[in-house]
Amino acid sequence: MTFKIIASQCTQCGACEFECPSVAIKFKGESYVIDPDKCTECKEAFDTQQCASVCPVPKTCVPA
Amino acid sequence: MSAPIISLEGLTSTTSFDQLLATAKSGGCASSTCGLSGKPDDIDPAVWEKIKDHPCFSEEAHHYFARMHVAVAPACNVQCNYCNRKYDCANESRPGVVSEKLTPDQALRKVIAVANEVPQLSVLGIAGPGDACYDWKRTKATFERVAREIPDIKLCISTNGLALPDHAAELADMNVDHVTITINMVDPEVGVKIYPWIFYDHRRYIGIEAARILHERQMLGLEMLTARGILTKINSVMIPGVNDEHLLEVNRWVKERGAFVHNVMPLISEPAHGTHFGLTGQRGPNAMEMKALQDRLEGGANLMRHCRQCRADAVGLLGEDRGQEFTLDSIPGEVTYDPSRREAYQEVVAHERRDHLAARSEAIGMVKAAGSGKSLLVAVATRGGGRVNEHFGHAKEFQVYEASPRGISFVGHRKAEQYCRGGRGENATLDGVIAALEGIDIVLCAKIGDCPKDQLAEAGIRAADAYGHDYIETAISAIYAAEFGVQPLAATA
């Protein structure tokens, strides 16, 4: 399992990028993108997914 | 379009000291009372050194100096009900709004381009669109680059305070000696109505717990800055029915913790902005409600009344925004800082403001001594330099002063749509301007036509252009004298 970012809603604030413990998030084109190979859903690192917890727009960092 | 509003008009196109001084004084009263300290009587000299070139921390400095914000910090750790993170509009002037976000390297290029073009520039701020302390890497990288190139520019940040305690020591190390913290409550019960969530210590908090953590971190951050001698401005958004009465309590708390100045700003709330408050119909206060609250706060922490709630990418004097002149694609890829215009400007302002302060203190003394017991609310059209030097029809805002037995004090500003465009006045616009001037007794301007003057008179507002190019306080004291039949000011200023 992994998370993804809905590009059309992303405000490009970049908070998810620097909160991601797996360095799975990078800016590409118009939005931040989660690398599914690196995303761990923050398991064993934090109780909640960091990208989804910090994202200011509802339903934008969601399970893929 | 119309000419840009520039302080001490013409100072941006000439560079020699003599030329600049001649321009500043042209058409105005020319008092010559050099030798004064140049410092208002009631301010500690060490503090004055820190604020004298900072337009946001000093009402006096805002007549002369300009700020710019660079939008390098888009990430935020607090959600506020008056903020919509998706908002982006070139014409809106309010915090959080930007047209383009910058990397630290792009920001450096923009700061150099502006410093070369806008000699009034004295302050670089990072005020979002997110939080400067939360998005710390970008904030720090920007300040380090700029401080290397332009060592004398003042650095300041704006923050919600949640991450502030983590960076207070670094702020001090980087010589950031002006910090603005937005504090809207000291009671978490009030906070829950303003903040739906915060992101702290790797998780999202909601409800009373979120508000309590935010409150504790804000107080801790403020105390840490005070302990390090960093001047703090507290911004509070006045939200009628939510925290308006509570701001009296906020003022007491922040004063006790060493806040230098308290800035109460009206909630900006329109449905079109898409904020929570905009969508729920929460209204903002009107100008007279704002003034009433600010008057009740007098005697607490120093009050700032000249805030324009500027955009997170604003450039120029507080009453103007030249941000659109300095978009990234209008700036060359390589820019080199040229200090000559800023240096020439600073020299002439040092001279000019000594005159202004002397004239100001004389005018205030005269009004105090008049013993009339009456007060007057005066709106002034100005384009900077502390003078009555803007045409009525060209004004985009009016600065409001109150003359009373306590002297002459700045009490705020009123935004207005420019009434005269391309040489013609629009009646519909004039109605809007008159509405914006509600409660004002007299308007002072450099020039006004008979038609708008008559219409203002019908609305009970007098207008005078006899004091064009005088210092604002000098003009107001003359009006006060004429109005209440007291001894007018001797013609020294």
Coordinates of C-alpha atoms in Angstrom, one line a residue:
Chain A
M1 CA 0.0 0.0 0.0
T2 CA 1.0 3.5 -0.6
F3 CA -0.3 7.1 -0.6
K4 CA -0.9 9.5 -3.5
I5 CA -1.4 13.2 -4.0
I6 CA -4.4 14.5 -6.1
A7 CA -2.5 16.9 -8.3
S8 CA -5.4 19.1 -9.2
Q9 CA -6.0 20.0 -5.5
C10 CA -2.4 20.4 -4.4
T11 CA -1.4 23.9 -3.4
Q12 CA 2.3 23.1 -3.8
C13 CA 3.1 24.2 -0.2
G14 CA 5.6 21.3 0.1
A15 CA 5.0 20.5 3.8
C16 CA 4.4 16.9 2.8
E17 CA 7.9 16.8 1.2
F18 CA 9.8 17.8 4.3
E19 CA 7.6 15.8 6.7
C20 CA 7.9 12.5 4.8
P21 CA 10.1 10.2 6.8
S22 CA 10.9 8.0 3.8
V23 CA 11.9 10.9 1.4
A24 CA 9.3 9.6 -0.9
I25 CA 7.9 12.9 -2.0
K26 CA 9.3 15.1 -4.8
F27 CA 8.1 18.1 -6.8
K28 CA 7.3 17.2 -10.4
G29 CA 5.7 19.4 -12.9
E30 CA 2.6 21.0 -11.3
S31 CA 2.4 19.0 -8.0
Y32 CA 4.2 17.0 -5.4
V33 CA 4.3 13.3 -6.3
I34 CA 4.7 10.3 -4.0
D35 CA 7.1 7.6 -5.1
P36 CA 5.2 4.3 -4.4
D37 CA 8.4 2.3 -4.1
K38 CA 9.5 4.5 -1.2
C39 CA 6.2 5.2 0.5
T40 CA 5.8 3.1 3.7
E41 CA 2.6 4.8 4.9
C42 CA 4.8 5.9 7.8
K43 CA 4.5 2.5 9.4
E44 CA 6.9 2.0 12.3
A45 CA 7.8 5.7 12.1
F46 CA 4.6 7.5 13.1
D47 CA 1.0 6.8 14.2
T48 CA -0.5 8.7 11.3
Q49 CA 0.6 9.3 7.7
Q50 CA 2.6 12.6 7.8
C51 CA 1.6 13.8 4.3
A52 CA -2.1 13.4 5.0
S53 CA -1.9 14.9 8.5
V54 CA -0.1 18.1 7.4
C55 CA -1.8 18.6 4.0
P56 CA -4.0 21.8 4.2
V57 CA -6.5 20.6 1.5
P58 CA -9.0 17.9 2.5
K59 CA -8.8 14.6 0.6
T60 CA -5.6 15.5 -1.3
C61 CA -3.1 13.1 0.3
V62 CA -5.1 9.8 0.1
P63 CA -4.5 6.0 -0.1
A64 CA -3.6 5.1 -3.7
Chain B
M1 CA -2.0 53.7 -15.8
S2 CA -1.4 56.3 -13.1
A3 CA 2.0 57.1 -11.7
P4 CA 3.1 55.0 -8.8
I5 CA 2.8 56.4 -5.4
I6 CA 6.3 57.2 -4.2
S7 CA 7.5 58.7 -1.0
L8 CA 9.2 62.0 -1.5
E9 CA 8.2 62.0 -5.1
G10 CA 11.1 62.1 -7.5
L11 CA 13.6 60.6 -5.1
T12 CA 13.6 57.4 -7.0
S13 CA 14.9 59.0 -10.2
T14 CA 17.7 61.2 -8.9
T15 CA 20.7 60.1 -6.9
S16 CA 22.6 63.1 -5.6
F17 CA 22.0 64.2 -2.0
D18 CA 21.4 67.9 -3.0
Q19 CA 19.0 67.0 -5.7
L20 CA 17.1 64.7 -3.4
L21 CA 16.8 67.3 -0.7
A22 CA 15.6 69.9 -3.1
T23 CA 13.0 67.5 -4.3
A24 CA 11.8 66.6 -0.8
K25 CA 11.3 70.2 0.2
S26 CA 9.9 71.6 -3.1
G27 CA 6.6 73.3 -2.5
G28 CA 6.6 72.4 1.2
C29 CA 7.3 74.3 4.3
A30 CA 11.0 74.4 5.0
S31 CA 11.7 74.4 8.6
S32 CA 15.3 74.2 9.5
T33 CA 15.7 72.9 13.0
C34 CA 18.7 70.7 12.7
G35 CA 20.6 69.5 15.7
L36 CA 17.7 67.6 17.3
S37 CA 18.2 64.0 18.0
G38 CA 15.7 63.0 15.3
K39 CA 14.1 60.7 17.8
P40 CA 10.5 61.1 19.2
D41 CA 10.7 62.1 22.9
D42 CA 8.9 59.1 24.3
I43 CA 11.1 56.3 22.9
D44 CA 14.2 54.6 24.4
P45 CA 17.3 55.4 22.2
A46 CA 18.3 51.8 21.8
V47 CA 14.8 50.8 20.7
W48 CA 14.6 53.8 18.4
E49 CA 17.8 52.6 16.6
K50 CA 16.0 49.3 15.9
I51 CA 12.7 50.7 14.7
K52 CA 13.6 54.0 13.0
D53 CA 13.9 52.4 9.6
H54 CA 11.2 49.8 10.0
P55 CA 7.9 50.9 8.5
C56 CA 5.8 48.3 10.4
F57 CA 7.3 48.8 13.9
S58 CA 7.3 52.6 13.7
E59 CA 4.5 54.7 12.6
E60 CA 7.0 57.5 12.0
A61 CA 9.2 55.4 9.8
H62 CA 6.4 54.3 7.6
H63 CA 6.3 57.7 6.0
Y64 CA 9.8 57.1 4.6
F65 CA 10.7 53.4 4.4
A66 CA 9.4 50.5 2.4
R67 CA 9.2 46.8 3.1
M68 CA 9.2 43.8 0.8
H69 CA 8.0 40.3 1.4
V70 CA 9.4 37.3 -0.4
A71 CA 7.0 34.3 -0.6
V72 CA 9.5 31.5 0.1
A73 CA 7.6 29.8 2.9
P74 CA 4.4 28.2 1.6
A75 CA 4.1 25.4 4.1
C76 CA 2.0 25.9 7.2
N77 CA 1.4 24.0 10.4
V78 CA -1.8 25.7 11.5
Q79 CA -5.1 26.0 9.8
C80 CA -6.9 29.3 10.5
N81 CA -10.6 29.9 9.7
Y82 CA -9.7 33.2 8.0
C83 CA -7.2 31.6 5.6
N84 CA -7.7 29.7 2.4
R85 CA -4.6 28.1 1.2
K86 CA -5.7 27.9 -2.4
Y87 CA -6.2 31.6 -2.7
D88 CA -4.2 33.5 -5.3
C89 CA -5.2 36.9 -6.7
A90 CA -3.2 39.8 -8.1
N91 CA -5.6 42.4 -6.9
E92 CA -6.3 41.3 -3.4
S93 CA -4.3 43.0 -0.7
R94 CA -4.3 40.7 2.3
P95 CA -2.0 38.4 4.2
G96 CA -1.3 35.0 2.7
V97 CA -2.1 36.0 -0.8
V98 CA 0.7 35.7 -3.4
S99 CA 1.1 35.5 -7.2
E100 CA 4.2 33.4 -7.3
K101 CA 6.1 31.4 -4.8
L102 CA 9.9 31.7 -4.8
T103 CA 12.9 29.5 -4.1
P104 CA 15.6 31.1 -1.9
D105 CA 17.7 31.8 -5.0
Q106 CA 14.9 33.4 -6.8
A107 CA 14.1 35.5 -3.7
L108 CA 17.7 36.7 -3.6
R109 CA 17.4 37.9 -7.2
K110 CA 14.1 39.7 -6.5
V111 CA 15.5 41.4 -3.4
I112 CA 18.5 42.7 -5.3
A113 CA 16.3 43.9 -8.2
V114 CA 14.0 45.7 -5.8
A115 CA 16.9 47.2 -3.7
N116 CA 18.3 48.6 -6.9
E117 CA 15.0 50.2 -8.0
V118 CA 13.3 51.2 -4.7
P119 CA 15.6 53.3 -2.6
Q120 CA 13.1 53.4 0.3
L121 CA 13.6 49.7 0.8
S122 CA 14.8 49.0 4.4
V123 CA 13.1 45.7 5.4
L124 CA 12.9 42.2 4.0
G125 CA 10.2 40.1 5.6
I126 CA 9.1 36.5 5.2
A127 CA 5.4 36.4 5.9
G128 CA 4.1 33.3 4.2
P129 CA 2.0 32.4 2.4
G130 CA 2.7 29.7 5.0
D131 CA 4.6 30.0 8.3
A132 CA 8.2 31.3 8.2
C133 CA 9.2 29.3 11.3
Y134 CA 7.6 26.1 10.2
D135 CA 9.0 26.3 6.7
W136 CA 12.3 27.1 8.3
K137 CA 14.9 25.7 5.8
R138 CA 13.6 28.0 3.1
T139 CA 13.4 31.0 5.5
K140 CA 16.9 30.5 6.8
A141 CA 18.4 29.9 3.3
T142 CA 16.8 33.1 2.0
F143 CA 18.0 35.2 4.9
E144 CA 21.6 33.9 4.7
R145 CA 21.8 34.7 1.0
V146 CA 20.3 38.2 1.3
A147 CA 22.4 39.1 4.4
R148 CA 25.6 38.3 2.5
E149 CA 24.7 40.6 -0.4
I150 CA 22.9 43.4 1.4
P151 CA 24.2 43.5 5.0
D152 CA 22.2 46.5 6.1
I153 CA 18.8 45.3 5.2
K154 CA 16.6 44.5 8.2
L155 CA 15.3 41.0 8.4
C156 CA 12.0 40.1 9.9
I157 CA 9.5 37.2 9.9
S158 CA 5.9 36.6 10.6
T159 CA 4.8 33.4 12.4
N160 CA 1.8 31.8 14.0
G161 CA 4.2 30.9 16.9
L162 CA 3.7 27.1 16.9
A163 CA 7.3 26.4 15.7
L164 CA 8.8 29.6 17.0
P165 CA 10.4 28.2 20.2
D166 CA 12.4 25.8 18.0
H167 CA 14.1 28.7 16.2
A168 CA 14.2 31.6 18.6
A169 CA 18.0 31.1 19.2
E170 CA 18.7 30.9 15.5
L171 CA 16.7 34.0 14.8
A172 CA 18.9 35.9 17.3
D173 CA 22.0 34.5 15.7
M174 CA 20.9 35.6 12.3
N175 CA 20.2 39.2 13.6
V176 CA 16.5 38.9 12.9
D177 CA 15.5 41.5 15.4
H178 CA 11.8 42.0 14.4
V179 CA 9.4 39.1 14.7
T180 CA 5.6 39.3 14.3
I181 CA 3.5 36.6 16.0
T182 CA -0.2 36.3 15.2
I183 CA -2.0 35.8 18.5
N184 CA -5.8 35.8 18.4
M185 CA -6.5 34.3 21.8
V186 CA -5.1 33.4 25.2
D187 CA -8.0 31.2 26.1
P188 CA -8.2 27.9 24.2
E189 CA -12.0 28.0 24.5
V190 CA -11.8 31.0 22.2
G191 CA -9.1 29.3 20.1
V192 CA -11.3 26.4 19.1
K193 CA -13.5 28.9 17.2
I194 CA -10.5 30.1 15.2
Y195 CA -8.3 27.1 14.6
P196 CA -9.7 23.9 13.2
W197 CA -6.4 22.0 13.5
I198 CA -2.6 22.3 14.0
F199 CA 0.2 20.0 13.0
Y200 CA 2.6 19.5 15.9
D201 CA 5.1 16.9 16.9
H202 CA 4.3 14.7 13.9
R203 CA 0.5 14.6 14.3
R204 CA -2.6 16.6 13.7
Y205 CA -4.4 17.9 16.7
I206 CA -7.9 19.3 16.7
G207 CA -10.3 21.0 19.1
I208 CA -9.3 22.3 22.5
E209 CA -6.1 20.3 22.6
A210 CA -4.9 22.0 19.4
A211 CA -5.8 25.5 20.7
R212 CA -4.1 24.8 24.1
I213 CA -0.8 23.6 22.5
L214 CA -0.8 26.6 20.1
H215 CA -1.4 29.0 23.0
E216 CA 1.4 27.5 25.1
R217 CA 3.8 27.6 22.3
Q218 CA 2.9 31.2 21.4
M219 CA 3.5 32.4 25.0
L220 CA 6.8 30.4 25.2
G221 CA 8.0 31.8 21.9
L222 CA 7.2 35.3 22.9
E223 CA 9.0 35.0 26.2
M224 CA 12.1 33.5 24.4
L225 CA 12.2 36.4 22.0
T226 CA 11.9 39.0 24.8
A227 CA 14.7 37.3 26.7
R228 CA 16.9 37.6 23.6
G229 CA 16.1 41.3 23.0
I230 CA 14.2 40.7 19.8
L231 CA 11.4 43.2 19.2
T232 CA 8.0 41.5 18.8
K233 CA 4.8 42.7 17.1
I234 CA 1.7 40.9 18.0
N235 CA -0.9 40.7 15.3
S236 CA -4.4 40.0 16.3
V237 CA -7.3 39.5 13.9
M238 CA -10.5 41.2 15.3
I239 CA -13.4 38.8 14.7
P240 CA -16.6 40.3 16.0
G241 CA -18.5 38.0 18.3
V242 CA -15.6 35.6 18.5
N243 CA -12.6 37.4 20.0
D244 CA -13.3 41.1 19.9
E245 CA -13.8 41.5 23.7
H246 CA -11.2 38.9 24.4
L247 CA -8.5 41.0 22.7
L248 CA -8.3 43.2 25.8
E249 CA -7.2 40.1 27.7
V250 CA -4.7 39.2 24.9
N251 CA -3.3 42.7 25.1
R252 CA -2.6 42.3 28.8
W253 CA -0.9 38.9 28.4
V254 CA 1.4 40.0 25.6
K255 CA 2.3 43.2 27.3
E256 CA 3.3 41.2 30.4
R257 CA 5.6 39.1 28.3
G258 CA 7.4 42.0 26.7
A259 CA 5.6 42.5 23.4
F260 CA 6.8 45.7 21.8
V261 CA 3.7 46.6 19.8
H262 CA 0.2 45.2 19.4
N263 CA -1.5 45.4 16.0
V264 CA -5.2 44.7 16.0
M265 CA -6.4 44.1 12.4
P266 CA -9.9 43.7 11.1
L267 CA -11.0 40.2 9.9
I268 CA -11.1 40.2 6.1
S269 CA -14.0 37.9 5.2
E270 CA -15.8 37.6 1.9
P271 CA -17.5 34.5 0.5
A272 CA -15.5 34.8 -2.7
H273 CA -12.3 34.3 -0.7
G274 CA -13.4 30.8 0.1
T275 CA -12.3 30.9 3.8
H276 CA -14.2 29.1 6.5
F277 CA -15.3 32.4 8.0
G278 CA -16.1 33.8 4.5
L279 CA -18.4 30.8 3.8
T280 CA -20.1 30.8 7.2
G281 CA -21.0 34.5 6.9
Q282 CA -18.7 35.6 9.8
R283 CA -18.5 39.4 9.3
G284 CA -15.5 41.6 9.9
P285 CA -15.6 44.8 11.9
N286 CA -16.1 48.2 10.4
A287 CA -13.7 51.1 10.7
M288 CA -15.4 52.8 13.7
E289 CA -15.7 49.4 15.6
M290 CA -12.0 48.9 15.0
K291 CA -11.2 52.4 16.3
A292 CA -13.4 51.9 19.3
L293 CA -11.5 48.7 20.3
Q294 CA -8.1 50.2 19.6
D295 CA -9.1 53.2 21.8
R296 CA -10.0 50.8 24.7
L297 CA -6.6 49.2 24.3
E298 CA -4.7 52.5 24.7
G299 CA -2.6 52.3 27.8
G300 CA -1.7 48.7 27.3
A301 CA 1.0 47.5 24.9
N302 CA 1.9 50.1 22.2
L303 CA -0.7 50.0 19.5
M304 CA 0.1 49.9 15.8
R305 CA -2.6 51.6 13.8
H306 CA -1.0 52.0 10.4
C307 CA -1.1 48.3 9.3
R308 CA -2.3 47.8 5.7
Q309 CA -2.6 44.0 6.0
C310 CA -0.4 43.6 3.0
R311 CA 0.1 40.6 0.7
A312 CA 2.8 38.0 1.4
D313 CA 4.6 39.3 -1.7
A314 CA 4.0 43.0 -1.3
V315 CA 6.7 45.5 -2.3
G316 CA 7.0 49.3 -1.5
L317 CA 5.7 51.7 1.1
L318 CA 2.9 50.4 3.3
G319 CA 0.1 52.2 1.4
E320 CA 1.2 50.9 -2.0
D321 CA 2.1 47.6 -3.6
R322 CA 4.6 47.5 -6.4
G323 CA 4.8 43.7 -6.3
Q324 CA 3.5 43.4 -9.8
E325 CA 6.4 45.4 -11.2
F326 CA 8.9 42.8 -9.9
T327 CA 7.6 39.5 -11.1
L328 CA 10.3 36.8 -11.7
D329 CA 10.0 37.0 -15.5
S330 CA 10.6 40.8 -15.4
I331 CA 13.9 40.3 -13.5
P332 CA 17.1 39.5 -15.4
G333 CA 18.8 36.2 -14.6
E334 CA 21.9 37.9 -13.3
V335 CA 21.5 40.9 -11.0
T336 CA 24.2 42.8 -9.1
Y337 CA 23.4 44.9 -6.0
D338 CA 24.1 48.6 -6.5
P339 CA 23.8 50.4 -3.1
S340 CA 24.1 54.0 -4.4
R341 CA 20.4 54.8 -4.5
R342 CA 19.5 53.4 -1.1
E343 CA 22.5 55.2 0.4
A344 CA 21.6 58.6 -1.1
Y345 CA 18.0 58.1 0.0
Q346 CA 18.9 57.2 3.5
E347 CA 21.1 60.3 3.8
V348 CA 18.3 62.7 2.7
V349 CA 15.8 61.0 5.0
A350 CA 18.0 61.4 8.0
H351 CA 18.0 65.1 7.2
E352 CA 14.4 65.5 6.3
R353 CA 13.0 63.6 9.3
R354 CA 14.8 65.8 11.8
D355 CA 12.8 68.7 10.3
H356 CA 9.6 66.6 10.4
L357 CA 10.0 65.5 14.0
A358 CA 10.6 69.1 15.1
A359 CA 7.6 70.4 13.2
R360 CA 5.6 67.5 14.5
S361 CA 6.4 68.1 18.1
E362 CA 5.8 71.8 17.8
A363 CA 2.4 71.1 16.2
I364 CA 1.4 68.6 18.8
G365 CA 2.5 71.0 21.6
M366 CA 0.3 73.7 20.1
V367 CA -2.8 71.5 20.0
K368 CA -2.3 70.3 23.5
A369 CA -1.8 73.8 24.8
A370 CA -4.8 75.2 23.0
G371 CA -7.1 74.1 25.8
S372 CA -10.1 73.8 23.6
G373 CA -11.3 70.4 24.9
K374 CA -12.5 69.6 21.4
S375 CA -11.4 66.9 19.0
L376 CA -11.3 66.6 15.2
L377 CA -11.0 63.6 13.0
V378 CA -8.8 64.5 10.0
A379 CA -8.3 62.4 6.8
V380 CA -5.1 63.1 4.9
A381 CA -4.2 62.3 1.3
T382 CA -0.4 61.6 1.2
R383 CA 2.1 59.9 -1.0
G384 CA 4.7 59.6 1.7
G385 CA 7.3 61.8 3.4
G386 CA 4.9 62.8 6.1
R387 CA 3.4 65.5 4.0
V388 CA 0.0 66.5 2.7
N389 CA 1.0 65.9 -0.9
E390 CA -1.6 63.8 -2.8
H391 CA -4.5 65.0 -4.9
F392 CA -7.9 64.1 -3.5
G393 CA -8.8 62.3 -6.7
H394 CA -5.6 60.3 -6.8
A395 CA -5.7 59.0 -3.3
K396 CA -6.1 55.2 -2.9
E397 CA -6.2 55.6 0.9
F398 CA -6.5 58.3 3.5
Q399 CA -4.5 58.4 6.6
V400 CA -6.6 59.4 9.6
Y401 CA -5.4 61.5 12.5
E402 CA -7.2 62.7 15.6
A403 CA -6.4 66.1 17.0
S404 CA -7.6 66.4 20.6
P405 CA -6.5 67.8 23.9
R406 CA -4.1 64.9 24.0
G407 CA -2.3 66.1 20.9
I408 CA -2.3 64.8 17.4
S409 CA -2.2 61.0 16.8
F410 CA -2.4 58.7 13.9
V411 CA -5.5 56.5 14.3
G412 CA -5.7 54.5 11.1
H413 CA -6.3 54.6 7.5
R414 CA -9.3 54.3 5.2
K415 CA -9.0 52.6 1.8
A416 CA -10.8 54.2 -1.1
E417 CA -11.1 53.6 -4.7
Q418 CA -9.2 56.2 -6.8
Y419 CA -11.9 58.7 -7.7
C420 CA -10.2 60.5 -10.6
R421 CA -8.8 58.4 -13.5
G422 CA -7.4 59.9 -16.7
G423 CA -8.3 63.4 -15.6
R424 CA -12.0 62.7 -15.0
G425 CA -13.9 62.0 -11.8
E426 CA -16.5 59.3 -11.6
N427 CA -19.5 60.1 -9.5
A428 CA -20.3 56.6 -8.5
T429 CA -16.7 56.2 -7.2
L430 CA -17.0 59.4 -5.3
D431 CA -20.0 58.0 -3.4
G432 CA -17.8 55.1 -2.4
V433 CA -15.0 57.5 -1.2
I434 CA -17.5 59.5 0.8
A435 CA -18.8 56.3 2.4
A436 CA -15.2 55.3 3.3
L437 CA -14.7 58.7 5.0
E438 CA -17.7 58.2 7.4
G439 CA -17.1 60.1 10.7
I440 CA -14.3 62.3 9.3
D441 CA -14.6 66.0 10.0
I442 CA -12.0 67.4 7.5
V443 CA -10.1 66.0 4.5
L444 CA -6.7 67.5 3.8
C445 CA -5.2 67.1 0.3
A446 CA -2.8 68.8 -2.1
K447 CA -5.6 69.7 -4.5
I448 CA -9.3 69.1 -4.9
G449 CA -11.9 70.2 -7.4
D450 CA -15.0 72.2 -6.6
C451 CA -17.4 69.4 -7.5
P452 CA -16.1 66.7 -5.2
K453 CA -15.6 69.4 -2.5
D454 CA -19.3 70.3 -2.7
Q455 CA -20.4 66.7 -2.6
L456 CA -18.2 66.0 0.4
A457 CA -19.7 69.1 2.1
E458 CA -23.2 67.8 1.5
A459 CA -22.2 64.6 3.4
G460 CA -20.9 66.8 6.2
I461 CA -17.2 66.4 5.4
R462 CA -15.1 69.5 4.7
A463 CA -12.1 69.4 2.4
A464 CA -9.1 71.8 2.4
D465 CA -6.2 72.0 -0.1
A466 CA -4.7 75.2 1.4
Y467 CA -2.0 73.1 3.3
G468 CA -0.6 71.2 0.3
H469 CA 3.0 70.0 0.8
D470 CA 3.0 71.0 4.5
Y471 CA 3.9 68.4 7.1
I472 CA 0.7 66.5 8.1
E473 CA 0.9 67.5 11.8
T474 CA 1.6 71.2 10.9
A475 CA -1.4 71.3 8.6
I476 CA -3.6 69.7 11.3
S477 CA -2.5 72.1 14.0
A478 CA -3.3 75.0 11.7
I479 CA -6.8 73.6 11.0
Y480 CA -7.3 72.9 14.7
A481 CA -6.4 76.5 15.5
A482 CA -8.7 77.9 12.8
E483 CA -11.5 75.6 13.9
F484 CA -11.5 76.4 17.6
G485 CA -10.3 80.0 17.5
V486 CA -7.0 79.3 19.4
Q487 CA -3.7 80.9 18.7
P488 CA -2.3 79.5 15.5
L489 CA 1.2 78.0 15.2
A490 CA 4.0 80.5 14.7
A491 CA 5.3 80.3 11.1
T492 CA 8.5 78.5 11.8
A493 CA 7.5 75.2 10.3

